Amino acid sequence: MAEPSPSTSKEAVPISAELYPSEDDLPYEEEILRNPFNLMLWWRYLVARADAPFDKRRVIYERALKALPGSYKLWQAYLRERLDRVRSFPISHDLYGHLNNTFERALITMHKMPRIWIMYLTSLTEQRLITRARRTFDRALCALPVTQHDRIWSPYLTLVSLPGVPVETSLRVYRRYLLFDPSHIEDFIDFLLRSQLWQEASERLASVLNDDSFHSIKGKNRHQLWLELCDLLTCHATEVSGLKVDAIIRGGIRKYTDEIGRLWTSLADYYVRRSLYEKARDVFEEGLASVVTVRDFSVIFDSYAQFEQSALAAKIETTENGSDGSDGDEGGDNNGIDKLSKKFLEDFWLNDDDDADLRLARLESLFDRRPELLNSVLLRQNPHNVEQWHRRVKLFEGNPTKQILTFTEAVRTVDPMKAVGKPHTLWVSFARLYENHNDLVNARVIFDKAVQVNYKTVDNLASVWCEWAEMELRHKNFQAALELMRRSTAEPSVEVKRRVAADGNEPAQMRLHKSLRLWSFYVDLEESLGTLESTRTVYERILDLRIATPQIILNYAFLLEEHKYFEDAFKVYERGVKIFKYPHVKDIWVTYLSKFVKRYGKTKLERARELFEHAIEKAPAQDVKPLYLQYAKLEEDYGLAKRAMKVYDQAVKAVSDGEKLSMYEIYIARAAEIFGIPKTREIYEQAIESGLPDNAVKTMCMKYAELERNLGEIDRARAVFVFASQFADPRSDSDFWKKWNDFEVQHGNEDTFREMLRVKRSVLASFSQTHLILPEYLMQKDQKLNLEEAVDTLKRAGVPEDEMASLERQLAPSSANLSAKDGSRMMNFISAGVESQPNNEKVNANNEDIELPEESDSDDEKIEIAQKDVPATIFGELAHKVTVDQKEVAGSEESGVNAPLGALERIKRQRRQ
């Protein structure tokens, strides 16, 4: 291009050579010249020059937008590049002005595009051009449809929330925004709180709570909003006006019961901040008198105490600093009001400036009243709690007037049907209060009202009557006490019963005449104060009402015995054993029989026997032993010894299994004393054959053997030892074998001692077999189960059959060897030496070797051991059974049948092999 002529008056700005199209640009320029309104040609040109300087791309963008001013794609790309270019420069740079002008040119045609507006508005916000940005936001809201406004309002609110923006401007913007979307009123309230606009914030929050259709977008419930409003009203009591704070908070107290303590303290705090201190105290007192939970009470009481302490501390501090406030400005309105107050209230006692003592007294009174106030809270929770009423009375100890008022309120409030505790104790304590002050007239009045109350249980009513009678006894009014008992135990008339049945609600007074507690107290009074006839009448009445207990039967009989009415006492016992059954009748029978025997002895022996037989017939096995002992004692003292032995014989069969051994010991001792020691042999044999447990049989056999030893019957004693040996394990019962060993050392010979050793080995083998069968069987069973479980596990894991077979072959040798080893061992036999193994290895022998005599090792020497048969008279049928068993064993050996072998025979056969 030709340079401009220097002769021109205004020289043109020189254009850089880089901005002119180069040779590489010629193809794009030619296409654009042919069709300048094709967007794709311009876009391809821009993409091809993506690496070119911005100034050159700006020229291309300007040319393209001049040809296509309505292209959104070109404008957006152009504006983004300009935005990226200016980000590295400070906001005061001239490029920001050019950028804003470009946005303004774009909005001429792109005013319906929200993205262009948002880019422009965001840029203005970053430049902190508050006024221009606000006006641009307003233009955007006017230009865009309402459906797009939500995209503009978000950055608009961000703009007005910036520091430095006038509060009035932000308020107007937020109010306009609420017209668009009222659901975001919580954001507006938060803004008001941040801006310390307490009045409008409280009004907006109150309007939200009054709107029943409001739903919080922040997830807050109405309770939380209510607490926020209460905190706002109380913390800024002087800044907020026009709202009925007292009514609002009291409405919350009635509606939200889980934060009552906090709301009461908030209301009191509101009056404190308004300098209405007496009104604040009234609120605290009202709160303490209305809350029903200890938690709310603690919150209010702590706040109340803190308020009183603060008031006292402030007064003390003011007094120490002197009256500085009075020396201030004298020309103000406050001084005029102060002068007027002093003029009218100068001589009034409450106008004293030095009221520190009064404030201290208030604080002390508050802490002194805390137990009473707390008790009131617990009673408001449950006014029918008897224990709390007693505690309340105890709080006023030393003040009878308050105690009487408390008792009066308690008996009026507590419903006996809903009471927690014993409601009759309130009446009793109330009457006792008058009694302690020597006012028996009022005490009787209280008791008279107490017995007319419909209690839940008859026992409560009976307790009141008994306490009334005891009060009369304490004051020596014996006849009055008896008259009270007669009144209380009188049965209601038929007319009264019919009337109550018609009402359908039977009170406790209708069942009082069957109270055992009342009758027991009545009969004690009659025994102490009345006559024998009146006492018998009371006892008979108890029996007729069928409320007697075994103890009452015994007491009645003892009373008659004391007055020498023995037959009447026995009749009472007879009635008792007919009324009660075991186990309750046990004491009656024992007492009755002992008294009868002591009274008549042998004069009425047959009647005594009938009584014993009747008692034994009804008694269970666990309670019959003392009756049999009494019966046997009767026969020993007054009857026949033979009958006594018969009673003992019946007793050992009738008592329980746990008492049979002790009963047999008593039986044997009495038989030895009466008939002599030889008579006890039959009893010993009977005891051994009676089916006692093994330990008891062994004990009995040892005593039997000792008896025979004392009688010189050595062979019989040895036979008893042989029989008892089957119940004594040599490994655990060494006492038995020691006694037998001592016996043989003292009375036996070599043959008998050897026989004892043989029997001991046989018994040991038998007990060893019993203990060893189960473990060996379980060991073999476990090995088999382990192999089967391994195969099942492999199958479940998916291992093929051939692999499982190989694994089984690997496991098979160990199991085969184990079975071979087990086969080489003799089942149920403990080896006494070293067994030979196939691999020539030695296995440790059992340490519990059986020592055999050397003579038994030789097969040539045959030692015959003499053995005596057990006399049949000792064991009875048992000896016959042993003989039959021996014959059967001999027959089986002759017939070639394999008989069970003893331990000694098995050892000999193994050594022969």
mmCIF file of N, CA and C in Angstrom, residues 347-416:
data_model
loop_
_atom_site.group_PDB
_atom_site.id
_atom_site.type_symbol
_atom_site.label_atom_id
_atom_site.label_comp_id
_atom_site.label_asym_id
_atom_site.label_seq_id
_atom_site.Cartn_x
_atom_site.Cartn_y
_atom_site.Cartn_z
ATOM 1 N N ASP A 347 -37.980 10.424 101.013
ATOM 2 C CA ASP A 347 -38.167 9.732 102.286
ATOM 3 C C ASP A 347 -38.699 8.316 102.126
ATOM 4 N N PHE A 348 -38.813 7.825 100.894
ATOM 5 C CA PHE A 348 -39.346 6.471 100.675
ATOM 6 C C PHE A 348 -38.228 5.454 100.922
ATOM 7 N N TRP A 349 -38.524 4.366 101.682
ATOM 8 C CA TRP A 349 -37.451 3.460 102.106
ATOM 9 C C TRP A 349 -36.866 2.650 100.960
ATOM 10 N N LEU A 350 -37.674 2.445 99.902
ATOM 11 C CA LEU A 350 -37.140 1.699 98.765
ATOM 12 C C LEU A 350 -36.237 2.549 97.879
ATOM 13 N N ASN A 351 -36.202 3.873 98.148
ATOM 14 C CA ASN A 351 -35.378 4.770 97.340
ATOM 15 C C ASN A 351 -33.957 4.873 97.866
ATOM 16 N N ASP A 352 -33.617 4.022 98.785
ATOM 17 C CA ASP A 352 -32.265 4.051 99.347
ATOM 18 C C ASP A 352 -31.269 3.542 98.309
ATOM 19 N N ASP A 353 -30.247 4.330 98.065
ATOM 20 C CA ASP A 353 -29.254 3.928 97.067
ATOM 21 C C ASP A 353 -28.419 2.745 97.537
ATOM 22 N N ASP A 354 -28.200 2.635 98.809
ATOM 23 C CA ASP A 354 -27.363 1.556 99.341
ATOM 24 C C ASP A 354 -28.244 0.347 99.650
ATOM 25 N N ASP A 355 -28.585 -0.415 98.613
ATOM 26 C CA ASP A 355 -29.433 -1.607 98.780
ATOM 27 C C ASP A 355 -28.641 -2.893 98.574
ATOM 28 N N ALA A 356 -27.364 -2.887 98.886
ATOM 29 C CA ALA A 356 -26.522 -4.087 98.726
ATOM 30 C C ALA A 356 -27.003 -5.204 99.651
ATOM 31 N N ASP A 357 -27.444 -4.828 100.860
ATOM 32 C CA ASP A 357 -27.939 -5.862 101.780
ATOM 33 C C ASP A 357 -29.192 -6.528 101.236
ATOM 34 N N LEU A 358 -30.043 -5.717 100.635
ATOM 35 C CA LEU A 358 -31.257 -6.288 100.046
ATOM 36 C C LEU A 358 -30.920 -7.262 98.920
ATOM 37 N N ARG A 359 -29.998 -6.905 98.091
ATOM 38 C CA ARG A 359 -29.621 -7.791 96.979
ATOM 39 C C ARG A 359 -28.942 -9.058 97.500
ATOM 40 N N LEU A 360 -28.142 -8.912 98.549
ATOM 41 C CA LEU A 360 -27.520 -10.095 99.136
ATOM 42 C C LEU A 360 -28.563 -11.014 99.760
ATOM 43 N N ALA A 361 -29.560 -10.434 100.403
ATOM 44 C CA ALA A 361 -30.639 -11.241 100.988
ATOM 45 C C ALA A 361 -31.429 -11.960 99.908
ATOM 46 N N ARG A 362 -31.647 -11.297 98.786
ATOM 47 C CA ARG A 362 -32.346 -11.959 97.673
ATOM 48 C C ARG A 362 -31.554 -13.171 97.184
ATOM 49 N N LEU A 363 -30.255 -13.016 97.044
ATOM 50 C CA LEU A 363 -29.426 -14.120 96.572
ATOM 51 C C LEU A 363 -29.444 -15.280 97.569
ATOM 52 N N GLU A 364 -29.309 -14.992 98.842
ATOM 53 C CA GLU A 364 -29.337 -16.054 99.849
ATOM 54 C C GLU A 364 -30.701 -16.742 99.891
ATOM 55 N N SER A 365 -31.748 -15.962 99.779
ATOM 56 C CA SER A 365 -33.093 -16.558 99.778
ATOM 57 C C SER A 365 -33.297 -17.472 98.584
ATOM 58 N N LEU A 366 -32.738 -17.083 97.459
ATOM 59 C CA LEU A 366 -32.869 -17.925 96.258
ATOM 60 C C LEU A 366 -32.215 -19.281 96.469
ATOM 61 N N PHE A 367 -31.011 -19.283 97.019
ATOM 62 C CA PHE A 367 -30.322 -20.552 97.243
ATOM 63 C C PHE A 367 -30.991 -21.360 98.355
ATOM 64 N N ASP A 368 -31.570 -20.697 99.332
ATOM 65 C CA ASP A 368 -32.272 -21.423 100.390
ATOM 66 C C ASP A 368 -33.544 -22.079 99.864
ATOM 67 N N ARG A 369 -34.156 -21.458 98.889
ATOM 68 C CA ARG A 369 -35.405 -22.008 98.354
ATOM 69 C C ARG A 369 -35.192 -23.066 97.289
ATOM 70 N N ARG A 370 -33.952 -23.319 96.916
ATOM 71 C CA ARG A 370 -33.709 -24.266 95.820
ATOM 72 C C ARG A 370 -34.275 -25.664 96.086
ATOM 73 N N PRO A 371 -34.056 -26.295 97.271
ATOM 74 C CA PRO A 371 -34.646 -27.630 97.482
ATOM 75 C C PRO A 371 -36.167 -27.640 97.355
ATOM 76 N N GLU A 372 -36.813 -26.595 97.881
ATOM 77 C CA GLU A 372 -38.271 -26.537 97.775
ATOM 78 C C GLU A 372 -38.716 -26.387 96.323
ATOM 79 N N LEU A 373 -38.049 -25.535 95.583
ATOM 80 C CA LEU A 373 -38.405 -25.341 94.175
ATOM 81 C C LEU A 373 -38.170 -26.607 93.372
ATOM 82 N N LEU A 374 -37.064 -27.288 93.628
ATOM 83 C CA LEU A 374 -36.790 -28.535 92.913
ATOM 84 C C LEU A 374 -37.815 -29.603 93.258
ATOM 85 N N ASN A 375 -38.212 -29.683 94.509
ATOM 86 C CA ASN A 375 -39.252 -30.630 94.889
ATOM 87 C C ASN A 375 -40.568 -30.321 94.183
ATOM 88 N N SER A 376 -40.867 -29.049 94.018
ATOM 89 C CA SER A 376 -42.091 -28.672 93.300
ATOM 90 C C SER A 376 -42.037 -29.127 91.855
ATOM 91 N N VAL A 377 -40.855 -29.054 91.256
ATOM 92 C CA VAL A 377 -40.710 -29.535 89.877
ATOM 93 C C VAL A 377 -41.006 -31.024 89.797
ATOM 94 N N LEU A 378 -40.457 -31.800 90.722
ATOM 95 C CA LEU A 378 -40.684 -33.248 90.708
ATOM 96 C C LEU A 378 -42.139 -33.582 90.971
ATOM 97 N N LEU A 379 -42.797 -32.802 91.798
ATOM 98 C CA LEU A 379 -44.221 -33.050 92.051
ATOM 99 C C LEU A 379 -45.071 -32.648 90.851
ATOM 100 N N ARG A 380 -44.630 -31.671 90.096
ATOM 101 C CA ARG A 380 -45.370 -31.345 88.874
ATOM 102 C C ARG A 380 -45.213 -32.445 87.836
ATOM 103 N N GLN A 381 -44.083 -33.120 87.864
ATOM 104 C CA GLN A 381 -43.931 -34.263 86.960
ATOM 105 C C GLN A 381 -44.932 -35.355 87.299
ATOM 106 N N ASN A 382 -45.050 -35.679 88.576
ATOM 107 C CA ASN A 382 -45.993 -36.706 89.007
ATOM 108 C C ASN A 382 -46.542 -36.292 90.367
ATOM 109 N N PRO A 383 -47.711 -35.675 90.395
ATOM 110 C CA PRO A 383 -48.264 -35.226 91.687
ATOM 111 C C PRO A 383 -48.683 -36.365 92.593
ATOM 112 N N HIS A 384 -48.646 -37.611 92.098
ATOM 113 C CA HIS A 384 -49.059 -38.763 92.905
ATOM 114 C C HIS A 384 -47.866 -39.534 93.466
ATOM 115 N N ASN A 385 -46.699 -38.890 93.504
ATOM 116 C CA ASN A 385 -45.493 -39.518 94.047
ATOM 117 C C ASN A 385 -45.459 -39.291 95.552
ATOM 118 N N VAL A 386 -45.714 -40.330 96.303
ATOM 119 C CA VAL A 386 -45.833 -40.210 97.756
ATOM 120 C C VAL A 386 -44.487 -39.844 98.378
ATOM 121 N N GLU A 387 -43.412 -40.412 97.885
ATOM 122 C CA GLU A 387 -42.103 -40.168 98.468
ATOM 123 C C GLU A 387 -41.714 -38.694 98.360
ATOM 124 N N GLN A 388 -42.040 -38.061 97.244
ATOM 125 C CA GLN A 388 -41.709 -36.647 97.081
ATOM 126 C C GLN A 388 -42.507 -35.765 98.033
ATOM 127 N N TRP A 389 -43.741 -36.177 98.329
ATOM 128 C CA TRP A 389 -44.524 -35.403 99.305
ATOM 129 C C TRP A 389 -43.913 -35.521 100.694
ATOM 130 N N HIS A 390 -43.429 -36.689 101.036
ATOM 131 C CA HIS A 390 -42.752 -36.846 102.335
ATOM 132 C C HIS A 390 -41.489 -35.994 102.395
ATOM 133 N N ARG A 391 -40.752 -35.931 101.298
ATOM 134 C CA ARG A 391 -39.544 -35.102 101.285
ATOM 135 C C ARG A 391 -39.892 -33.622 101.405
ATOM 136 N N ARG A 392 -41.012 -33.257 100.799
ATOM 137 C CA ARG A 392 -41.423 -31.852 100.895
ATOM 138 C C ARG A 392 -41.778 -31.498 102.345
ATOM 139 N N VAL A 393 -42.453 -32.390 103.029
ATOM 140 C CA VAL A 393 -42.774 -32.136 104.436
ATOM 141 C C VAL A 393 -41.497 -32.029 105.261
ATOM 142 N N LYS A 394 -40.518 -32.857 104.953
ATOM 143 C CA LYS A 394 -39.270 -32.832 105.704
ATOM 144 C C LYS A 394 -38.506 -31.534 105.484
ATOM 145 N N LEU A 395 -38.696 -30.912 104.315
ATOM 146 C CA LEU A 395 -38.025 -29.641 104.052
ATOM 147 C C LEU A 395 -38.491 -28.551 105.014
ATOM 148 N N PHE A 396 -39.748 -28.670 105.465
ATOM 149 C CA PHE A 396 -40.317 -27.659 106.361
ATOM 150 C C PHE A 396 -40.231 -28.086 107.818
ATOM 151 N N GLU A 397 -39.252 -28.926 108.119
ATOM 152 C CA GLU A 397 -39.107 -29.380 109.493
ATOM 153 C C GLU A 397 -38.799 -28.183 110.403
ATOM 154 N N GLY A 398 -39.540 -28.101 111.507
ATOM 155 C CA GLY A 398 -39.438 -26.954 112.395
ATOM 156 C C GLY A 398 -40.482 -25.898 112.139
ATOM 157 N N ASN A 399 -41.281 -26.086 111.093
ATOM 158 C CA ASN A 399 -42.362 -25.156 110.767
ATOM 159 C C ASN A 399 -43.665 -25.938 110.669
ATOM 160 N N PRO A 400 -44.349 -26.191 111.786
ATOM 161 C CA PRO A 400 -45.555 -27.051 111.775
ATOM 162 C C PRO A 400 -46.662 -26.520 110.876
ATOM 163 N N THR A 401 -46.781 -25.226 110.777
ATOM 164 C CA THR A 401 -47.853 -24.669 109.934
ATOM 165 C C THR A 401 -47.671 -25.059 108.483
ATOM 166 N N LYS A 402 -46.445 -24.903 107.979
ATOM 167 C CA LYS A 402 -46.190 -25.289 106.596
ATOM 168 C C LYS A 402 -46.312 -26.796 106.412
ATOM 169 N N GLN A 403 -45.921 -27.555 107.407
ATOM 170 C CA GLN A 403 -46.056 -29.009 107.301
ATOM 171 C C GLN A 403 -47.520 -29.410 107.216
ATOM 172 N N ILE A 404 -48.362 -28.782 108.015
ATOM 173 C CA ILE A 404 -49.800 -29.106 107.964
ATOM 174 C C ILE A 404 -50.378 -28.722 106.609
ATOM 175 N N LEU A 405 -50.003 -27.569 106.103
ATOM 176 C CA LEU A 405 -50.499 -27.158 104.786
ATOM 177 C C LEU A 405 -50.012 -28.112 103.694
ATOM 178 N N THR A 406 -48.776 -28.569 103.820
ATOM 179 C CA THR A 406 -48.242 -29.506 102.825
ATOM 180 C C THR A 406 -48.976 -30.837 102.886
ATOM 181 N N PHE A 407 -49.215 -31.358 104.106
ATOM 182 C CA PHE A 407 -49.955 -32.608 104.242
ATOM 183 C C PHE A 407 -51.373 -32.467 103.689
ATOM 184 N N THR A 408 -51.995 -31.339 103.966
ATOM 185 C CA THR A 408 -53.353 -31.112 103.457
ATOM 186 C C THR A 408 -53.368 -31.129 101.934
ATOM 187 N N GLU A 409 -52.405 -30.434 101.337
ATOM 188 C CA GLU A 409 -52.323 -30.439 99.876
ATOM 189 C C GLU A 409 -52.018 -31.828 99.338
ATOM 190 N N ALA A 410 -51.194 -32.580 100.049
ATOM 191 C CA ALA A 410 -50.798 -33.915 99.583
ATOM 192 C C ALA A 410 -51.984 -34.869 99.563
ATOM 193 N N VAL A 411 -52.750 -34.929 100.675
ATOM 194 C CA VAL A 411 -53.860 -35.886 100.733
ATOM 195 C C VAL A 411 -54.979 -35.484 99.784
ATOM 196 N N ARG A 412 -55.050 -34.206 99.422
ATOM 197 C CA ARG A 412 -56.040 -33.788 98.428
ATOM 198 C C ARG A 412 -55.591 -34.113 97.010
ATOM 199 N N THR A 413 -54.301 -34.069 96.804
ATOM 200 C CA THR A 413 -53.774 -34.240 95.437
ATOM 201 C C THR A 413 -53.580 -35.701 95.067
ATOM 202 N N VAL A 414 -53.036 -36.495 95.954
ATOM 203 C CA VAL A 414 -52.654 -37.869 95.628
ATOM 204 C C VAL A 414 -53.902 -38.728 95.446
ATOM 205 N N ASP A 415 -53.982 -39.379 94.305
ATOM 206 C CA ASP A 415 -55.044 -40.349 94.035
ATOM 207 C C ASP A 415 -54.525 -41.735 94.417
ATOM 208 N N PRO A 416 -55.164 -42.430 95.369
ATOM 209 C CA PRO A 416 -54.642 -43.745 95.793
ATOM 210 C C PRO A 416 -54.533 -44.752 94.653
#
